[in-house]
XYZ file of C-alpha atoms in Angstrom:
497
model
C -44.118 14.238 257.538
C -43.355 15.589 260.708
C -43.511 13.145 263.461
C -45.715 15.014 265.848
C -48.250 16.054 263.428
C -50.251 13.061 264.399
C -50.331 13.280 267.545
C -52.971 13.721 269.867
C -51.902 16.656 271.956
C -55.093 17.719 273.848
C -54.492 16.214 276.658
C -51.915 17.985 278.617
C -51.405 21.842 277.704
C -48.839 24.012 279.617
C -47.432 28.184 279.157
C -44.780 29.313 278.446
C -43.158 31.022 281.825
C -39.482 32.432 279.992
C -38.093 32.591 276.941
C -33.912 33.120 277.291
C -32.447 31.978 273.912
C -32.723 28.065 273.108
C -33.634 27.935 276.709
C -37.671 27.526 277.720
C -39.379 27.112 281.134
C -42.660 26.037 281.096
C -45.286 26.039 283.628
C -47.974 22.799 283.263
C -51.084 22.903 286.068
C -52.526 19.331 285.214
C -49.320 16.647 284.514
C -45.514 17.355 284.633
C -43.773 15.907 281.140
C -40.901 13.364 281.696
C -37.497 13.941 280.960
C -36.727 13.898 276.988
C -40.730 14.553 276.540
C -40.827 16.566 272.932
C -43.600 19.723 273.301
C -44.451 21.755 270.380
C -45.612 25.436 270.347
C -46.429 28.054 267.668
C -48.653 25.320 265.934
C -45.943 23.095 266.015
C -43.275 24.875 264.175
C -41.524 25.391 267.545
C -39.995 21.820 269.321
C -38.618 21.820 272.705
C -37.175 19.027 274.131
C -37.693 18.501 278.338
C -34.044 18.160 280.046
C -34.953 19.261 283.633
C -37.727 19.560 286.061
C -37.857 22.408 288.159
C -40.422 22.472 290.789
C -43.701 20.685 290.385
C -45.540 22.812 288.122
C -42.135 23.760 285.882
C -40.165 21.926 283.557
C -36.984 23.551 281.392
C -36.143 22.883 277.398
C -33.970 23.079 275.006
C -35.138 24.224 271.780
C -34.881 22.531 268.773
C -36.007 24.714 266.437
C -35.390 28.593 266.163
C -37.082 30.234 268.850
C -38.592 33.543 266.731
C -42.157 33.973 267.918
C -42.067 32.756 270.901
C -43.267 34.188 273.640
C -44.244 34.456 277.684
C -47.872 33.503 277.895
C -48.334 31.233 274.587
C -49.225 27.804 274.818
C -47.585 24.795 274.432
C -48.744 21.427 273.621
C -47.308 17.998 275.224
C -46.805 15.516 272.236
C -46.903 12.583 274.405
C -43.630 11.141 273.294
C -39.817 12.193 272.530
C -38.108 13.153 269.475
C -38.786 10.473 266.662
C -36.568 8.712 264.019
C -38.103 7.095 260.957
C -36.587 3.850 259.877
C -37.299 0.916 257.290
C -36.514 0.528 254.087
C -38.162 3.467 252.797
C -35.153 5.181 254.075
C -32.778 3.940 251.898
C -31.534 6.338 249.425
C -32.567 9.629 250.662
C -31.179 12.786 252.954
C -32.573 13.548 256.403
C -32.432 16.471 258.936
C -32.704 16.101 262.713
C -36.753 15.476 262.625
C -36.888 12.697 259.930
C -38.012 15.827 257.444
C -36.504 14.640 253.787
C -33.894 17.221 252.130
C -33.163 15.403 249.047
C -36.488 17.500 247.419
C -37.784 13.419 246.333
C -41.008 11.201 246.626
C -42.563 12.119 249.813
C -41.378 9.462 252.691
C -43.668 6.066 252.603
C -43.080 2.682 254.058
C -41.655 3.596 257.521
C -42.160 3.392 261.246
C -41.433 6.126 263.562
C -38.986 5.359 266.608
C -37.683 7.478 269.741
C -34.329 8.423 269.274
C -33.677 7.394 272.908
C -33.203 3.808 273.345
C -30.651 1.951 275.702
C -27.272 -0.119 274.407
C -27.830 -3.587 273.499
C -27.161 -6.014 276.458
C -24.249 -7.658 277.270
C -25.947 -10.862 276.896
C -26.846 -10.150 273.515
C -22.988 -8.300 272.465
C -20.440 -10.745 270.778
C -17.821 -11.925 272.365
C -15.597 -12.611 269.693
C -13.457 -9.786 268.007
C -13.730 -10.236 264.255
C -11.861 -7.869 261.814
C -13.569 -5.468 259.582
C -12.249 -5.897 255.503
C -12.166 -2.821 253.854
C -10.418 -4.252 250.314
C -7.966 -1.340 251.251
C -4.220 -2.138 251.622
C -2.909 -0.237 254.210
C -6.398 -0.356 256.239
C -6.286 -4.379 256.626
C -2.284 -4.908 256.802
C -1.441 -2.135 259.190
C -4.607 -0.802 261.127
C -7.629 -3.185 260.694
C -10.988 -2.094 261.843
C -12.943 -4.225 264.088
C -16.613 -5.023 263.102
C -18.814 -4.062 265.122
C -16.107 -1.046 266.857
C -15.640 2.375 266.384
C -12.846 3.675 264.391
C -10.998 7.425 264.129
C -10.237 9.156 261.159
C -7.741 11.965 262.216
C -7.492 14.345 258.515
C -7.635 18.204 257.528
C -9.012 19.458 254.734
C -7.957 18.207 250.629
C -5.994 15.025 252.000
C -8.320 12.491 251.152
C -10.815 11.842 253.556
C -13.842 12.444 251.818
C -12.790 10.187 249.062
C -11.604 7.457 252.054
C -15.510 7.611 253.194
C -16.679 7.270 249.670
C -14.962 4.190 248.901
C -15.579 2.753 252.183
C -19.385 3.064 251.618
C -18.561 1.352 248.196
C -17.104 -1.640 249.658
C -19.244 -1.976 252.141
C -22.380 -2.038 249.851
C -20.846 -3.641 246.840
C -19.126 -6.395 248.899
C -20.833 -6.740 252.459
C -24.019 -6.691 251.139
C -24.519 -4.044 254.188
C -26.312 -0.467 254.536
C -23.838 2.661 255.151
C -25.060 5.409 256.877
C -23.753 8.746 256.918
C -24.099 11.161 260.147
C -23.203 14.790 259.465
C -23.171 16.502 262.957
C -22.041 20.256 262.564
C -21.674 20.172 258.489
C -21.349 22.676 256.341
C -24.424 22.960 253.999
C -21.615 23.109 251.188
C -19.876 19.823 252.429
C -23.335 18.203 252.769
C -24.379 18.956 248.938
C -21.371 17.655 247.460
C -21.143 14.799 249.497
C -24.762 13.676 248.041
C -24.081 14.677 244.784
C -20.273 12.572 245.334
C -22.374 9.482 245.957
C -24.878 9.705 243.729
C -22.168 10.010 240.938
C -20.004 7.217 242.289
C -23.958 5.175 242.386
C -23.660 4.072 246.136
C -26.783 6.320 247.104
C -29.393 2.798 246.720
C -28.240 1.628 250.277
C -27.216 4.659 252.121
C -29.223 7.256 254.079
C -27.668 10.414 255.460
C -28.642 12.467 258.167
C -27.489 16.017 258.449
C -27.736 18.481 261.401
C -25.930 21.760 259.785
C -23.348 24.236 261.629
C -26.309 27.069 261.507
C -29.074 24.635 263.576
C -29.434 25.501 267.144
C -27.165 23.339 269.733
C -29.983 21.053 270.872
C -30.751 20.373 266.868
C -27.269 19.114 266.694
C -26.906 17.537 269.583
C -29.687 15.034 268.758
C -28.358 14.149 265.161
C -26.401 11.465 266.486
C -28.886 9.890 268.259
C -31.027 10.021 265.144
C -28.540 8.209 262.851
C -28.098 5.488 265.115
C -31.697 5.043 265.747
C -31.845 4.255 262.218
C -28.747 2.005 262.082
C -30.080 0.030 265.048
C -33.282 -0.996 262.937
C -31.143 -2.505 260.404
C -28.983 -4.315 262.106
C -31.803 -5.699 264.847
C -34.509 -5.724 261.786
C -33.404 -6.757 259.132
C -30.103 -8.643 260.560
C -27.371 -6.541 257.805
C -23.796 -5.125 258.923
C -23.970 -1.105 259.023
C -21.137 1.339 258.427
C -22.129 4.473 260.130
C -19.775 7.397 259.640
C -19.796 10.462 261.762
C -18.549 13.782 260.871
C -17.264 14.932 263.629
C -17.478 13.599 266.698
C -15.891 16.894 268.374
C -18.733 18.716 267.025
C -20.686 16.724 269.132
C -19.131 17.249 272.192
C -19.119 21.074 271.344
C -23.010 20.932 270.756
C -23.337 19.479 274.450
C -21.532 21.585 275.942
C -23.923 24.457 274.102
C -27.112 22.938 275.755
C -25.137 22.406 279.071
C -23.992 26.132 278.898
C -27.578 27.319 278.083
C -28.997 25.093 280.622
C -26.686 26.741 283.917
C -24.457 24.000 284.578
C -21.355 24.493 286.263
C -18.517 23.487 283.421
C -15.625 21.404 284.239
C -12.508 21.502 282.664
C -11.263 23.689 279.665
C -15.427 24.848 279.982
C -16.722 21.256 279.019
C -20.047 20.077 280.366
C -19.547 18.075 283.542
C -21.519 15.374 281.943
C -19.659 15.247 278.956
C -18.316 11.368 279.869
C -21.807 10.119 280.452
C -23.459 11.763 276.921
C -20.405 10.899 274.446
C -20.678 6.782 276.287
C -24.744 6.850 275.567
C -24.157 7.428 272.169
C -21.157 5.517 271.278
C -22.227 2.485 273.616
C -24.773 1.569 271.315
C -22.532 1.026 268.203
C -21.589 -2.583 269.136
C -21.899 -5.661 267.599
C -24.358 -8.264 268.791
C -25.922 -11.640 267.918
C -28.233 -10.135 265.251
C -25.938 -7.830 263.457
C -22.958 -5.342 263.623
C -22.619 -1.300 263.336
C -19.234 -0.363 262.534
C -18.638 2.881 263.054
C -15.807 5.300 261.334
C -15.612 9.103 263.285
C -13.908 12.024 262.025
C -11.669 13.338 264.960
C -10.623 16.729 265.296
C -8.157 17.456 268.243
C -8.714 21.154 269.308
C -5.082 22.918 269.005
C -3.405 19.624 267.753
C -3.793 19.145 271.708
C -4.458 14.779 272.581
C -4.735 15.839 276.179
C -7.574 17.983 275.738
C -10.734 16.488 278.040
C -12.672 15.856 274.052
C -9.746 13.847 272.709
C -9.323 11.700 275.888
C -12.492 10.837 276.314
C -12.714 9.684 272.447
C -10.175 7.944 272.460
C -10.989 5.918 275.426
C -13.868 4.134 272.726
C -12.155 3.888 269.776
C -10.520 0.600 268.983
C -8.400 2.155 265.636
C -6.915 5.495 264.492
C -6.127 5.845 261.016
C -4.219 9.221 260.572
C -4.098 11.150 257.197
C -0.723 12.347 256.067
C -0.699 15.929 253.847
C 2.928 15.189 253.375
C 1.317 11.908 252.330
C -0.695 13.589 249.746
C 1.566 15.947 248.115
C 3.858 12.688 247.627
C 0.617 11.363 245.263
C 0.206 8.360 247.372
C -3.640 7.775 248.155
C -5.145 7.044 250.204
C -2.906 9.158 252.155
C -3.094 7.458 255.568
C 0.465 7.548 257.680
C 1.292 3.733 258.267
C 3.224 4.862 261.552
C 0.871 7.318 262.948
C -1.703 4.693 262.713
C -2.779 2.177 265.157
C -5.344 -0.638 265.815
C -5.857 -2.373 268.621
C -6.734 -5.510 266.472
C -3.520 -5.852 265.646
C -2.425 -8.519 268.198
C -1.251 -11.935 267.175
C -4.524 -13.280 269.089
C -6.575 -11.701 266.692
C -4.570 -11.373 263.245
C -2.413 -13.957 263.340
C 1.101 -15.003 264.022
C 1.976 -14.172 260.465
C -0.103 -11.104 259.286
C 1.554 -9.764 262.725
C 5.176 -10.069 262.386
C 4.836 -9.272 258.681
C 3.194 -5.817 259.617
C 5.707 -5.216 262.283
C 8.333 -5.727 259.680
C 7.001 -3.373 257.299
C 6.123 -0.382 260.246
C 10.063 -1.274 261.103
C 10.770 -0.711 257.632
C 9.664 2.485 257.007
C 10.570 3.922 260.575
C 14.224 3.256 259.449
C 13.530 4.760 256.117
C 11.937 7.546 257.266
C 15.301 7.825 259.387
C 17.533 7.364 257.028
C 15.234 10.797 254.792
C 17.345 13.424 256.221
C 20.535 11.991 255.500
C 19.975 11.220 251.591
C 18.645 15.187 251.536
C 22.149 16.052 252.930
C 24.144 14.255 251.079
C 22.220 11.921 248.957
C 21.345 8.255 248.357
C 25.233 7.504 247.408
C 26.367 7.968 250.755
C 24.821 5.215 252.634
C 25.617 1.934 252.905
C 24.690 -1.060 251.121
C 22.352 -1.950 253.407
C 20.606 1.137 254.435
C 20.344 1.463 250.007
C 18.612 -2.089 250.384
C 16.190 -0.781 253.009
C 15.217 2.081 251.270
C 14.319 0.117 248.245
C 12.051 -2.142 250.052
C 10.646 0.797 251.770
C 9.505 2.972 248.675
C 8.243 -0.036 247.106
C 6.339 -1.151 249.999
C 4.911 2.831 249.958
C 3.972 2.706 246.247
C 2.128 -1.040 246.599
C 0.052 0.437 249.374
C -1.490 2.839 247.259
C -4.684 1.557 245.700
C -6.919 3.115 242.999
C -10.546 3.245 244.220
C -14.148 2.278 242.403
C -15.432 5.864 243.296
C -12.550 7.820 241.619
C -12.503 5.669 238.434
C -14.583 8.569 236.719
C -11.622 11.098 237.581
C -8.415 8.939 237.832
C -9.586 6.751 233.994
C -7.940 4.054 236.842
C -10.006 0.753 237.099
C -10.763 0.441 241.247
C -9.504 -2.272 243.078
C -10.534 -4.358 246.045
C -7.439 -6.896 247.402
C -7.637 -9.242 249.824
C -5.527 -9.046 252.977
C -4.093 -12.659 251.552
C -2.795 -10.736 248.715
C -1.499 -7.548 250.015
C 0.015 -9.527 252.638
C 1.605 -12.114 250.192
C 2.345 -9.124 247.857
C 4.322 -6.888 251.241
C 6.249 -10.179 252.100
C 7.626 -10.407 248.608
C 8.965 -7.103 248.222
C 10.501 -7.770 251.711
C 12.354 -10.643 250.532
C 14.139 -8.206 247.570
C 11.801 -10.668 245.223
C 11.240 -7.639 242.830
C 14.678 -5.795 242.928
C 15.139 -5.347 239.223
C 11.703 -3.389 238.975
C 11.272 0.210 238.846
C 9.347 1.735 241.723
C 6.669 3.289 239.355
C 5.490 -0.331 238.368
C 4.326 -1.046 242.403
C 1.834 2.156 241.801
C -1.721 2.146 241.999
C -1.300 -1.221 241.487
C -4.017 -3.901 243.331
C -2.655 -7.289 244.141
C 1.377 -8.012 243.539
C 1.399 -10.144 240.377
C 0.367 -7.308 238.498
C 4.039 -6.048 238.488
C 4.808 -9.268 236.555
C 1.814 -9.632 234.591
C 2.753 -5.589 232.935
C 6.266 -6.282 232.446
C 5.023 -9.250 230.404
C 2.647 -7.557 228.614
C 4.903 -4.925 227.643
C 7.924 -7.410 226.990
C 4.932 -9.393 224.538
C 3.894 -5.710 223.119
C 8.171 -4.996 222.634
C 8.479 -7.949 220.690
C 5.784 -7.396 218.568
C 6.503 -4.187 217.705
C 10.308 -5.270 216.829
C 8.698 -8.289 214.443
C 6.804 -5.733 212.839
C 9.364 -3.331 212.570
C 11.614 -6.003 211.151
C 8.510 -7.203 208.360
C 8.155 -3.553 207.239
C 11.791 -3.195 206.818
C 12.186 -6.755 205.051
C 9.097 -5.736 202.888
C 10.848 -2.215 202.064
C 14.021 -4.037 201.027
C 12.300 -6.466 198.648
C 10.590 -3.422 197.180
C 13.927 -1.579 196.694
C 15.364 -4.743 195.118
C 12.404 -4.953 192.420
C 12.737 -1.660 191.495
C 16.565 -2.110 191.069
C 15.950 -5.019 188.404
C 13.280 -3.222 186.369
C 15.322 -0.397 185.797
């Protein structure tokens, strides 16, 4: 159901003055809409949303909708209200575009409220003062670059390294294990990226508690600028609601930033820098101000980042940045080496990472292994000139403990069991740390590399070379029966002829 189908809509009825692309003016004799107002035209297939006021008779919109059919002269109806969000529990489980309208061809909606998509950040009274680490059950995530609950994340990855997969099992964990609702916010997407994604998490059966929200690349500007504000309408009810942790993941932030500074464009505003809106600070800080964590609950939020020419100056990137408390970077080189999840342990960064927050111990042990594999990935274009031979003893010793640490911080995941025939795993940080400190301390020297992949918490290494010792001798007893039993044979044979 649309949300402005029930309204009542009589009472304040303006015309439309100019039509110029998404952009509307339109004159009202009796009472001037407020900012953000929603109006409807072309019996209500047409939404506008009110961004300025012009005189005292005119107001200016963006569209929301396509504008076809719209012309000078029509009417338009004042719904009373802004753009709406649905939320509740009815939500769960199903695919929604910009208006609340259901994609996922199901059950008509039931069982939810409607909300404006416009609401203030929580307090600072009411936001936790305490920074608490995010688990993920992911290796590399909580040793190198731990998320913060309740703080916003980057995920910096092109296409086919991973990243898709990285959100999957993410979701996973955070249903399976948190007990917490995931939310995924597609701002920009591809209709093809949005189908498989649903039909990715259906498959992997995390769809019960997740709800996605799409606003695709073909919508007009204000349509996607408004997604955001959607999703975390609907994240904000369960966390204030219901009182459950939320993982909200946005893909991509940039697009965004590039939707605003559409509308801005459309609406005459001078641009700033590079042609960005001059209000791009203020619109990116109302939406990612309200991801925070507070006395009731905590959204965690993970953002696809794309830097425009590979350029972290650029006016988009800075002003990211400036919110994010983690960057986890995704390595192709990473990929093509087979070690998922892909993420580069030196290109990534938290700011969690302090001994205040982590630990004395969890932080000296990850500066050990980053200072490991800097030196290894020193020492990579010497052994391609003249191999591993030449080095010393001790660079030979460091690359050991580097390419196992690589190979233990690969991890098979729950949602690519179906592909891999690999059982997932979720390790504690106790483990993986326990399990990096050991190989540091040359504990597992006289193992090959290959027994440190895909692996999930350190003692596995042992507990396979057991197995297969156990499964050796075995096989040599039995080899040694059937040969006994063929001798005995032969012998019986010898005296009855």
């Amino acid at each position: 159901m649309n949300p402005v189908d029930n309204k009542v809509s009589h009472l304040n009825i303006g015309t439309v003055v100019s039509v110029r692309g998404s952009v509307v003016d339109i004159r009202f004799d009796v009472h001037l809409p407020p900012i953000y107002s929603l109006l409807q035209a072309g019996n209500g297939k047409i939404l506008i949303e009110v961004l300025s006021q012009l005189n005292r008779r005119r107001v200016r919109g963006i569209a929301l909708t396509a504008t076809e059919g719209l012309g000078r002269g029509m009417r338009v109806e004042d719904t009373g209200g802004s753009l709406k969000a649905p939320v509740g529990k009815g939500c769960l489980s199903r695919m929604f575009d910009v208006f609340g309208n259901v994609l996922d061809r199901q059950a008509p909606l039931t069982d939810v409220e409607w909300r404006s998509v416009h609401r203030s950040p929580p307090p600072l009274i009411r936001r936790s003062t305490t920074s608490e680490v995010f688990r993920t059950g992911i290796k590399i995530i909580d040793v190198l670059a731990p998320l913060e609950r309740g703080g916003k994340a980057g995920l910096f990855g092109g296409a086919g390294v991973g990243k898709t997969v990285l959100l999957t099992e993410m979701i996973h964990n955070m249903i399976g294990h948190h007990e917490g609702v995931s939310l995924f916010c597609g701002i920009g997407e591809r209709c093809r990226e949005g189908e498989e994604l649903y039909r990715e998490m259906k498959d992997a059966g995390v769809l019960k508690n997740m709800v996605m929200i799409f606003g695709q690349m073909n919508e007009p500007p204000g349509s996607r600028f408004r997604v955001g504000h959607v999703a975390l309408t609907m994240a904000e009810y369960f966390r204030d609601d219901l009182h459950r942790d939320v993982l909200l993941l946005i893909d991509n932030i940039f697009r965004f930033i590039q939707a605003g500074s559409e509308v801005s464009g459309l609406m005459g505003q001078m641009p700033s820098r590079l042609g960005y809106q001059p209000t791009m600070g203020t619109e990116l800080s109302q939406l990612e101000e309200r991801i925070a964590n507070t006395d009731a609950g905590a959204i965690t939020s993970i953002q696809a980042v794309y830097v425009p020419a590979d350029d972290f100056t650029d006016p988009a990137a800075v002003h990211t940045f400036s919110h994010l408390s983690a960057s986890l970077v995704l390595s192709r080189k990473q990929a093509s080496e087979g070690l998922y999840p892909a993420i580069d342990p030196l290109q990534s960064s938290s700011k969690m990472a302090t001994p205040g927050i982590v630990g004395e111990y969890h932080y000296a042990l990850s500066q050990e292994i980053r200072r490991t594999l800097a030196q290894y990935a020193q020492l990579k274009d010497i052994i391609a000139m003249l191999g591993l031979e030449q080095l010393s003893q001790e660079d030979r010793k460091i690359v050991a403990r580097a390419r196992r640490l690589e190979r233990f911080l690969t991890q098979s995941f729950f949602t690519t069991e179906q592909f891999t025939g690999q059982k997932g795993r979720l390790v504690t940080v106790e483990d993986a740390l326990d399990g990096c400190e050991r190989i540091l301390a040359d504990e597992f020297n006289d193992y090959p590399e290959s027994a440190f992949y895909m692996i999930g918490t350190i003692d596995e290494v042992t507990r396979d070379r057991k197995s297969q010792a156990q499964s050796s001798v075995k096989g040599l007893q039995k080899r040694a029966n059937k040969t006994h039993t063929e001798g005995e044979n032969v012998t019986a044979q010898t005296y009855a002829s």
